């Protein structure tokens, strides 16, 4: 993979564990790929606009090639985010779990990049909606930090984890099905619990930096 788009979703800066873990991966990957491109997109500490009525009208305008200029303007930022996504091979998303899902900035980013005609298509088959992903050849790595413990596969709280399934489903919907999740858990437990989990996450990230 030669081009990484790193999406950072924590509202926290230096104190963010998901950001710190993502830097473990990114710096190891950059050391091995010194000429490769790394682009960063801030969605946790910069406002990603939520979908509004103008966006919906423009995004689902029946004749996309004949959109009025005002509608083109309503989609300009979304177009930029989609272009950025399409221009990279590996998507690295660093995110905390917030209320069993992802922070609102990351959800807003998803809403901006799931775009009819650009990242997915919609047709009717005997009147039933069919969806076709339009994004090809990309992978995603989700690097996440959670206060609780047991949200991973087979964990006691797995059913309450709406973050990983949301990201896997939305990315899969547009065609990014190769998704790896690396999590550090237990930040709100005694320090040792999180230390062990974060250290395991770091080892996995260092191994992945050699693979990607
Ligand atoms: C608003 C808010 C909601 C949170 N909701 C959850 C949650 O549902 N489950 C959980 O395990 N931790 C939750 N946490 C804890 C964070 O996931 C945890 O502190 C994580 O390490 C933060 O990542 P960061 O350091 O990258 O910001 C929440 C924290 C905040 C601030």
mmCIF file of C-alpha atoms and ligand atoms in Angstrom:
data_model
loop_
_atom_site.group_PDB
_atom_site.id
_atom_site.type_symbol
_atom_site.label_atom_id
_atom_site.label_comp_id
_atom_site.label_asym_id
_atom_site.label_seq_id
_atom_site.Cartn_x
_atom_site.Cartn_y
_atom_site.Cartn_z
ATOM 1 C CA UNK A 1 0.000 0.000 0.000
ATOM 2 C CA UNK A 2 1.563 3.275 -1.011
ATOM 3 C CA UNK A 3 -0.883 5.954 0.136
ATOM 4 C CA UNK A 4 -2.472 6.198 3.551
ATOM 5 C CA UNK A 5 -5.372 8.391 4.545
ATOM 6 C CA UNK A 6 -5.403 8.736 8.351
ATOM 7 C CA UNK A 7 -8.705 9.837 9.866
ATOM 8 C CA UNK A 8 -8.480 11.001 13.487
ATOM 9 C CA UNK A 9 -11.754 11.037 15.404
ATOM 10 C CA UNK A 10 -10.919 11.630 19.067
ATOM 11 C CA UNK A 11 -11.913 15.018 20.477
ATOM 12 C CA UNK A 12 -8.790 14.681 22.627
ATOM 13 C CA UNK A 13 -5.398 15.742 21.376
ATOM 14 C CA UNK A 14 -2.230 14.666 23.163
ATOM 15 C CA UNK A 15 -4.173 12.702 25.800
ATOM 16 C CA UNK A 16 -5.889 10.550 23.175
ATOM 17 C CA UNK A 17 -4.962 6.878 23.310
ATOM 18 C CA UNK A 18 -6.435 6.078 19.897
ATOM 19 C CA UNK A 19 -4.316 8.850 18.358
ATOM 20 C CA UNK A 20 -1.187 7.635 20.153
ATOM 21 C CA UNK A 21 -1.781 4.057 18.994
ATOM 22 C CA UNK A 22 -2.351 5.214 15.426
ATOM 23 C CA UNK A 23 1.010 7.009 15.547
ATOM 24 C CA UNK A 24 2.667 3.703 16.543
ATOM 25 C CA UNK A 25 1.370 2.193 13.310
ATOM 26 C CA UNK A 26 1.919 5.270 11.123
ATOM 27 C CA UNK A 27 5.478 5.961 12.226
ATOM 28 C CA UNK A 28 6.477 2.288 11.824
ATOM 29 C CA UNK A 29 4.831 2.217 8.387
ATOM 30 C CA UNK A 30 6.509 5.473 7.353
ATOM 31 C CA UNK A 31 9.911 4.177 8.480
ATOM 32 C CA UNK A 32 9.467 1.267 6.064
ATOM 33 C CA UNK A 33 7.924 3.392 3.311
ATOM 34 C CA UNK A 34 9.775 6.717 3.506
ATOM 35 C CA UNK A 35 8.543 7.950 0.125
ATOM 36 C CA UNK A 36 4.938 6.913 0.538
ATOM 37 C CA UNK A 37 2.204 9.468 0.994
ATOM 38 C CA UNK A 38 0.423 10.045 4.303
ATOM 39 C CA UNK A 39 -2.564 12.387 4.368
ATOM 40 C CA UNK A 40 -4.375 13.282 7.564
ATOM 41 C CA UNK A 41 -8.010 14.251 7.964
ATOM 42 C CA UNK A 42 -9.161 15.612 11.298
ATOM 43 C CA UNK A 43 -12.765 14.746 12.152
ATOM 44 C CA UNK A 44 -12.607 14.806 15.967
ATOM 45 C CA UNK A 45 -11.316 18.313 16.604
ATOM 46 C CA UNK A 46 -12.587 19.949 13.407
ATOM 47 C CA UNK A 47 -16.235 20.244 12.506
ATOM 48 C CA UNK A 48 -17.459 17.893 9.793
ATOM 49 C CA UNK A 49 -20.856 19.260 8.782
ATOM 50 C CA UNK A 50 -23.827 17.015 9.529
ATOM 51 C CA UNK A 51 -26.155 16.126 6.676
ATOM 52 C CA UNK A 52 -28.811 18.818 6.198
ATOM 53 C CA UNK A 53 -31.739 19.272 3.818
ATOM 54 C CA UNK A 54 -29.654 21.032 1.156
ATOM 55 C CA UNK A 55 -27.143 18.171 1.184
ATOM 56 C CA UNK A 56 -29.866 15.542 0.771
ATOM 57 C CA UNK A 57 -31.515 17.453 -2.082
ATOM 58 C CA UNK A 58 -28.201 17.872 -3.891
ATOM 59 C CA UNK A 59 -26.804 14.379 -3.235
ATOM 60 C CA UNK A 60 -29.971 12.676 -4.503
ATOM 61 C CA UNK A 61 -30.746 15.127 -7.330
ATOM 62 C CA UNK A 62 -32.164 12.980 -10.158
ATOM 63 C CA UNK A 63 -29.832 14.388 -12.820
ATOM 64 C CA UNK A 64 -26.408 14.535 -11.166
ATOM 65 C CA UNK A 65 -24.702 15.844 -14.313
ATOM 66 C CA UNK A 66 -27.090 18.790 -14.426
ATOM 67 C CA UNK A 67 -26.965 19.845 -10.785
ATOM 68 C CA UNK A 68 -27.539 23.569 -10.367
ATOM 69 C CA UNK A 69 -24.458 25.498 -9.228
ATOM 70 C CA UNK A 70 -25.920 26.038 -5.775
ATOM 71 C CA UNK A 71 -26.283 22.284 -5.324
ATOM 72 C CA UNK A 72 -22.743 21.725 -6.540
ATOM 73 C CA UNK A 73 -21.651 24.154 -3.835
ATOM 74 C CA UNK A 74 -23.667 22.237 -1.213
ATOM 75 C CA UNK A 75 -21.682 19.103 -2.130
ATOM 76 C CA UNK A 76 -18.256 20.698 -2.524
ATOM 77 C CA UNK A 77 -16.879 19.575 0.845
ATOM 78 C CA UNK A 78 -18.337 16.078 0.448
ATOM 79 C CA UNK A 79 -16.774 15.893 -3.039
ATOM 80 C CA UNK A 80 -13.428 16.829 -1.487
ATOM 81 C CA UNK A 81 -13.719 14.105 1.184
ATOM 82 C CA UNK A 82 -14.754 11.485 -1.388
ATOM 83 C CA UNK A 83 -11.886 12.496 -3.699
ATOM 84 C CA UNK A 84 -9.460 12.205 -0.798
ATOM 85 C CA UNK A 85 -10.734 8.729 0.065
ATOM 86 C CA UNK A 86 -10.555 7.519 -3.542
ATOM 87 C CA UNK A 87 -7.019 8.860 -3.874
ATOM 88 C CA UNK A 88 -5.589 6.590 -1.137
ATOM 89 C CA UNK A 89 -5.088 2.826 -0.782
ATOM 90 C CA UNK A 90 -5.264 2.318 2.954
ATOM 91 C CA UNK A 91 -7.654 4.041 5.302
ATOM 92 C CA UNK A 92 -6.454 4.242 8.911
ATOM 93 C CA UNK A 93 -9.178 5.382 11.292
ATOM 94 C CA UNK A 94 -8.253 6.187 14.888
ATOM 95 C CA UNK A 95 -11.305 6.516 17.087
ATOM 96 C CA UNK A 96 -12.506 6.184 20.671
ATOM 97 C CA UNK A 97 -15.708 4.312 21.482
ATOM 98 C CA UNK A 98 -18.273 6.942 22.429
ATOM 99 C CA UNK A 99 -21.560 5.746 23.877
ATOM 100 C CA UNK A 100 -21.192 2.334 22.260
ATOM 101 C CA UNK A 101 -20.575 3.803 18.827
ATOM 102 C CA UNK A 102 -18.223 6.289 17.173
ATOM 103 C CA UNK A 103 -17.862 10.023 17.931
ATOM 104 C CA UNK A 104 -20.278 12.217 15.992
ATOM 105 C CA UNK A 105 -17.490 13.699 13.824
ATOM 106 C CA UNK A 106 -16.649 10.270 12.457
ATOM 107 C CA UNK A 107 -20.322 9.526 11.819
ATOM 108 C CA UNK A 108 -20.561 12.865 9.989
ATOM 109 C CA UNK A 109 -17.526 11.903 7.874
ATOM 110 C CA UNK A 110 -19.221 8.596 6.953
ATOM 111 C CA UNK A 111 -22.357 10.503 5.964
ATOM 112 C CA UNK A 112 -20.230 12.731 3.708
ATOM 113 C CA UNK A 113 -18.401 9.913 1.909
ATOM 114 C CA UNK A 114 -21.254 7.446 1.328
ATOM 115 C CA UNK A 115 -22.343 9.173 -1.872
ATOM 116 C CA UNK A 116 -24.738 7.981 -4.561
ATOM 117 C CA UNK A 117 -22.987 7.788 -7.920
ATOM 118 C CA UNK A 118 -19.529 8.275 -6.396
ATOM 119 C CA UNK A 119 -19.018 5.539 -3.804
ATOM 120 C CA UNK A 120 -22.157 3.441 -4.353
ATOM 121 C CA UNK A 121 -24.894 3.035 -6.920
ATOM 122 C CA UNK A 122 -28.583 2.335 -6.554
ATOM 123 C CA UNK A 123 -30.776 0.486 -9.038
ATOM 124 C CA UNK A 124 -34.180 -1.191 -8.931
ATOM 125 C CA UNK A 125 -34.637 -4.894 -9.581
ATOM 126 C CA UNK A 126 -38.362 -5.645 -9.966
ATOM 127 C CA UNK A 127 -38.996 -2.565 -7.857
ATOM 128 C CA UNK A 128 -36.637 -3.672 -5.079
ATOM 129 C CA UNK A 129 -33.646 -1.452 -4.270
ATOM 130 C CA UNK A 130 -30.275 -2.925 -5.129
ATOM 131 C CA UNK A 131 -26.995 -1.331 -4.085
ATOM 132 C CA UNK A 132 -23.644 -1.635 -5.764
ATOM 133 C CA UNK A 133 -20.353 -0.616 -4.144
ATOM 134 C CA UNK A 134 -18.131 1.553 -6.348
ATOM 135 C CA UNK A 135 -14.893 1.643 -4.329
ATOM 136 C CA UNK A 136 -12.298 -0.955 -5.296
ATOM 137 C CA UNK A 137 -8.913 -2.181 -4.083
ATOM 138 C CA UNK A 138 -8.770 -0.469 -0.700
ATOM 139 C CA UNK A 139 -8.248 -1.687 2.842
ATOM 140 C CA UNK A 140 -9.081 -0.160 6.198
ATOM 141 C CA UNK A 141 -7.441 -0.368 9.602
ATOM 142 C CA UNK A 142 -9.507 0.758 12.590
ATOM 143 C CA UNK A 143 -7.479 1.657 15.679
ATOM 144 C CA UNK A 144 -9.705 2.166 18.670
ATOM 145 C CA UNK A 145 -9.591 2.772 22.401
ATOM 146 C CA UNK A 146 -12.400 1.905 24.825
ATOM 147 C CA UNK A 147 -13.011 2.706 28.466
ATOM 148 C CA UNK A 148 -14.725 -0.625 29.151
ATOM 149 C CA UNK A 149 -13.486 -4.133 28.552
ATOM 150 C CA UNK A 150 -14.968 -7.035 26.548
ATOM 151 C CA UNK A 151 -16.401 -5.286 23.469
ATOM 152 C CA UNK A 152 -14.317 -7.401 21.064
ATOM 153 C CA UNK A 153 -15.303 -10.633 19.285
ATOM 154 C CA UNK A 154 -16.525 -13.177 21.847
ATOM 155 C CA UNK A 155 -16.342 -10.606 24.670
ATOM 156 C CA UNK A 156 -19.040 -10.178 27.307
ATOM 157 C CA UNK A 157 -20.033 -6.763 25.927
ATOM 158 C CA UNK A 158 -19.715 -7.602 22.226
ATOM 159 C CA UNK A 159 -23.448 -7.070 21.600
ATOM 160 C CA UNK A 160 -23.104 -3.489 22.908
ATOM 161 C CA UNK A 161 -20.349 -2.643 20.432
ATOM 162 C CA UNK A 162 -22.010 -0.612 17.686
ATOM 163 C CA UNK A 163 -18.769 1.062 16.639
ATOM 164 C CA UNK A 164 -16.916 -1.718 14.779
ATOM 165 C CA UNK A 165 -20.102 -3.075 13.103
ATOM 166 C CA UNK A 166 -21.072 0.433 11.973
ATOM 167 C CA UNK A 167 -17.658 1.047 10.430
ATOM 168 C CA UNK A 168 -17.469 -2.414 8.837
ATOM 169 C CA UNK A 169 -20.990 -2.095 7.425
ATOM 170 C CA UNK A 170 -20.635 1.444 6.067
ATOM 171 C CA UNK A 171 -17.196 0.771 4.577
ATOM 172 C CA UNK A 172 -18.367 -2.565 3.159
ATOM 173 C CA UNK A 173 -21.392 -0.850 1.634
ATOM 174 C CA UNK A 174 -19.096 1.310 -0.521
ATOM 175 C CA UNK A 175 -16.728 -1.587 -1.292
ATOM 176 C CA UNK A 176 -14.075 -1.566 1.446
ATOM 177 C CA UNK A 177 -14.506 -5.067 2.847
ATOM 178 C CA UNK A 178 -10.945 -5.756 3.974
ATOM 179 C CA UNK A 179 -11.208 -4.163 7.426
ATOM 180 C CA UNK A 180 -8.943 -4.910 10.407
ATOM 181 C CA UNK A 181 -9.777 -3.693 13.920
ATOM 182 C CA UNK A 182 -7.137 -3.239 16.618
ATOM 183 C CA UNK A 183 -8.472 -2.206 20.022
ATOM 184 C CA UNK A 184 -7.061 -1.213 23.393
ATOM 185 C CA UNK A 185 -9.605 -1.769 26.135
ATOM 186 C CA UNK A 186 -10.113 -0.970 29.778
ATOM 187 C CA UNK A 187 -8.937 2.634 30.016
ATOM 188 C CA UNK A 188 -11.444 3.113 32.827
ATOM 189 C CA UNK A 189 -10.300 -0.001 34.741
ATOM 190 C CA UNK A 190 -7.199 -0.186 36.943
ATOM 191 C CA UNK A 191 -4.148 1.107 35.080
ATOM 192 C CA UNK A 192 -2.553 -2.329 34.596
ATOM 193 C CA UNK A 193 -5.560 -3.636 32.603
ATOM 194 C CA UNK A 194 -5.243 -0.911 30.017
ATOM 195 C CA UNK A 195 -1.438 -1.070 29.969
ATOM 196 C CA UNK A 196 -1.548 -4.757 29.027
ATOM 197 C CA UNK A 197 -4.272 -4.262 26.413
ATOM 198 C CA UNK A 198 -2.543 -1.208 24.866
ATOM 199 C CA UNK A 199 0.796 -3.062 24.767
ATOM 200 C CA UNK A 200 -0.868 -5.944 22.901
ATOM 201 C CA UNK A 201 -2.460 -3.484 20.498
ATOM 202 C CA UNK A 202 0.946 -1.867 19.863
ATOM 203 C CA UNK A 203 2.525 -5.226 19.029
ATOM 204 C CA UNK A 204 -0.248 -5.992 16.571
ATOM 205 C CA UNK A 205 0.098 -2.568 14.974
ATOM 206 C CA UNK A 206 3.845 -2.982 14.566
ATOM 207 C CA UNK A 207 3.238 -6.352 12.879
ATOM 208 C CA UNK A 208 0.600 -4.804 10.602
ATOM 209 C CA UNK A 209 2.989 -1.991 9.644
ATOM 210 C CA UNK A 210 5.264 -4.691 8.223
ATOM 211 C CA UNK A 211 2.376 -6.287 6.302
ATOM 212 C CA UNK A 212 0.611 -3.299 4.742
HETATM 213 C C1 LIG B 1 -18.501 10.964 25.669
HETATM 214 C C2 LIG B 1 -17.813 9.673 25.973
HETATM 215 C C3 LIG B 1 -18.484 8.471 25.804
HETATM 216 C C4 LIG B 1 -17.844 7.274 26.065
HETATM 217 N N1 LIG B 1 -18.525 6.099 25.864
HETATM 218 C C5 LIG B 1 -17.897 4.909 26.078
HETATM 219 C C6 LIG B 1 -18.564 3.680 25.829
HETATM 220 O O1 LIG B 1 -19.704 3.622 25.401
HETATM 221 N N2 LIG B 1 -17.884 2.539 26.068
HETATM 222 C C7 LIG B 1 -16.601 2.533 26.529
HETATM 223 O O2 LIG B 1 -16.033 1.456 26.708
HETATM 224 N N3 LIG B 1 -15.936 3.694 26.757
HETATM 225 C C8 LIG B 1 -16.555 4.873 26.536
HETATM 226 N N4 LIG B 1 -15.882 6.051 26.750
HETATM 227 C C9 LIG B 1 -14.462 5.991 27.161
HETATM 228 C C10 LIG B 1 -13.561 6.123 25.959
HETATM 229 O O3 LIG B 1 -13.865 5.177 24.962
HETATM 230 C C11 LIG B 1 -12.111 5.933 26.395
HETATM 231 O O4 LIG B 1 -11.763 6.929 27.340
HETATM 232 C C12 LIG B 1 -11.146 5.971 25.234
HETATM 233 O O5 LIG B 1 -9.881 5.537 25.681
HETATM 234 C C13 LIG B 1 -11.041 7.372 24.655
HETATM 235 O O6 LIG B 1 -10.217 7.354 23.508
HETATM 236 P P1 LIG B 1 -9.217 8.587 23.232
HETATM 237 O O7 LIG B 1 -8.225 8.566 24.371
HETATM 238 O O8 LIG B 1 -8.599 8.280 21.921
HETATM 239 O O9 LIG B 1 -10.041 9.835 23.217
HETATM 240 C C14 LIG B 1 -16.506 7.270 26.518
HETATM 241 C C15 LIG B 1 -15.841 8.487 26.678
HETATM 242 C C16 LIG B 1 -16.466 9.674 26.409
HETATM 243 C C17 LIG B 1 -15.726 10.969 26.577
#
